[in-house]
Short mmCIF file of C-alpha atoms in Angstrom, two decimals:
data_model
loop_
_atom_site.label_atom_id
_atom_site.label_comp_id
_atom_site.label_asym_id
_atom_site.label_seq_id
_atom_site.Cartn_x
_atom_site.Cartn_y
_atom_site.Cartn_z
CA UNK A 1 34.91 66.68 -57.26
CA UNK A 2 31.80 64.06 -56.42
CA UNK A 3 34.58 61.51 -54.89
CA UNK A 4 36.33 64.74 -52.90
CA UNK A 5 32.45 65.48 -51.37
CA UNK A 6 32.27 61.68 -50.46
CA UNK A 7 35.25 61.68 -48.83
CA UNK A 8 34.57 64.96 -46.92
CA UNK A 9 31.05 62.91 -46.01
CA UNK A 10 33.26 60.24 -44.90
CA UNK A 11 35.55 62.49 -43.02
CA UNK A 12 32.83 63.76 -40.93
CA UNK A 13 31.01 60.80 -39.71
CA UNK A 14 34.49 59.05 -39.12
CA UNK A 15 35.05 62.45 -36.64
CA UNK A 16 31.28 62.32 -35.31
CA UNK A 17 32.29 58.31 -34.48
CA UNK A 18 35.07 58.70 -32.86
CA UNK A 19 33.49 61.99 -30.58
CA UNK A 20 30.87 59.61 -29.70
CA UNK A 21 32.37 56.60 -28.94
CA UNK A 22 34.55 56.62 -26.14
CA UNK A 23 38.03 55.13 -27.16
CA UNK A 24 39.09 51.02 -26.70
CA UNK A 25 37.80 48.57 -28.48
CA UNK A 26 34.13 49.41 -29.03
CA UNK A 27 35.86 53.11 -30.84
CA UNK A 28 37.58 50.57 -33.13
CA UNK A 29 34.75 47.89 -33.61
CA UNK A 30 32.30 50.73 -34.24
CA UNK A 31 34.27 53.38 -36.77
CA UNK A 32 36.34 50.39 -38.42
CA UNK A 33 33.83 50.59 -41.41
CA UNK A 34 34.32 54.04 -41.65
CA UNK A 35 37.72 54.52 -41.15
CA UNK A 36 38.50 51.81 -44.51
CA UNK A 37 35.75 53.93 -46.96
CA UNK A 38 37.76 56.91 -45.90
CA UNK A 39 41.13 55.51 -46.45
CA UNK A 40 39.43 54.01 -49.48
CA UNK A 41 38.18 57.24 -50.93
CA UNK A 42 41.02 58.93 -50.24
CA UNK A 43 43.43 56.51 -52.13
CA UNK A 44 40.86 56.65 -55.26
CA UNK A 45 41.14 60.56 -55.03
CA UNK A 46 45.24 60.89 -54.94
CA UNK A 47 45.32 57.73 -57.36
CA UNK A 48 41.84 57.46 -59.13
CA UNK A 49 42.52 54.86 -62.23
CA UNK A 50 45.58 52.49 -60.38
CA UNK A 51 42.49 52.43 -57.75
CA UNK A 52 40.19 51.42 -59.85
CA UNK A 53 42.68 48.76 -61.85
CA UNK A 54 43.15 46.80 -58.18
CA UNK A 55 39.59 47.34 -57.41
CA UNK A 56 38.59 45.79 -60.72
CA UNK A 57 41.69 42.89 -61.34
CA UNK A 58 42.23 41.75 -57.66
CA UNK A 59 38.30 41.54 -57.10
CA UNK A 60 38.37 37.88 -57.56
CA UNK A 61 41.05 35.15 -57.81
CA UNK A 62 40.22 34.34 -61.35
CA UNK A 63 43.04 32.93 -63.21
CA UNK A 64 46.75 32.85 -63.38
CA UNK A 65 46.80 35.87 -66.06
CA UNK A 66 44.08 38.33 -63.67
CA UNK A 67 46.10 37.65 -60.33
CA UNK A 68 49.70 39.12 -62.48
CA UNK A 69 47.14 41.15 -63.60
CA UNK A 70 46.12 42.20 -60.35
CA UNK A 71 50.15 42.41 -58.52
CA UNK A 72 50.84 44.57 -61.47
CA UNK A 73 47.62 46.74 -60.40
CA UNK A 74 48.64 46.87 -56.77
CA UNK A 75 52.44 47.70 -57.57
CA UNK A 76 51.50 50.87 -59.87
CA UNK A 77 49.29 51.69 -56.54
CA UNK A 78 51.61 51.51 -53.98
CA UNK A 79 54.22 53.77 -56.77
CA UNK A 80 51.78 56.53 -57.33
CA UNK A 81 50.82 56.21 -53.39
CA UNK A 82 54.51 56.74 -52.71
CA UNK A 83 54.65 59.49 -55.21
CA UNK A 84 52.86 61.35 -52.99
CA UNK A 85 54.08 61.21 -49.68
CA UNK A 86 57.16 62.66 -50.95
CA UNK A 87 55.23 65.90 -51.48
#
């Protein structure tokens, strides 16, 4: 529920950014931060421990065994991401 109240925190100063900012490149330049924590938070929401897998294995090169580590992370991601959009 804390990470859903983040991301509506998120959602609102993305929306106050973009009313402010009049669209081009400075729109882009200026929200960018916001727009990735919102994406961010949103992912962690809909897919809360594969987010936190990649976040934690694909945080650093490290060796051969943390970067399979890390694919493996980002693979159950983008399956449970694609889970659902089909809803």
């Amino acid at each position: 529920m804390a990470r859903q109240m983040e991301c509506e925190r998120l959602h609102k100063a993305l929306y106050d950014c973009h009313r402010r900012v009049p669209a081009g490149t400075g729109r882009e330049t200026a929200c960018r931060h916001l727009n990735r924590a919102l994406a961010e938070c949103m992912v962690a929401v809909v897919c809360p421990d594969e987010s936190e897998a990649v976040r934690s294995l694909c945080s650093s090169g490290g060796t051969k065994l943390k970067r399979s580590q890390c694919q493996e992370a980002q693979l159950a991601l983008s399956v449970c991401l694609s889970s659902h959009q089909q809803e």
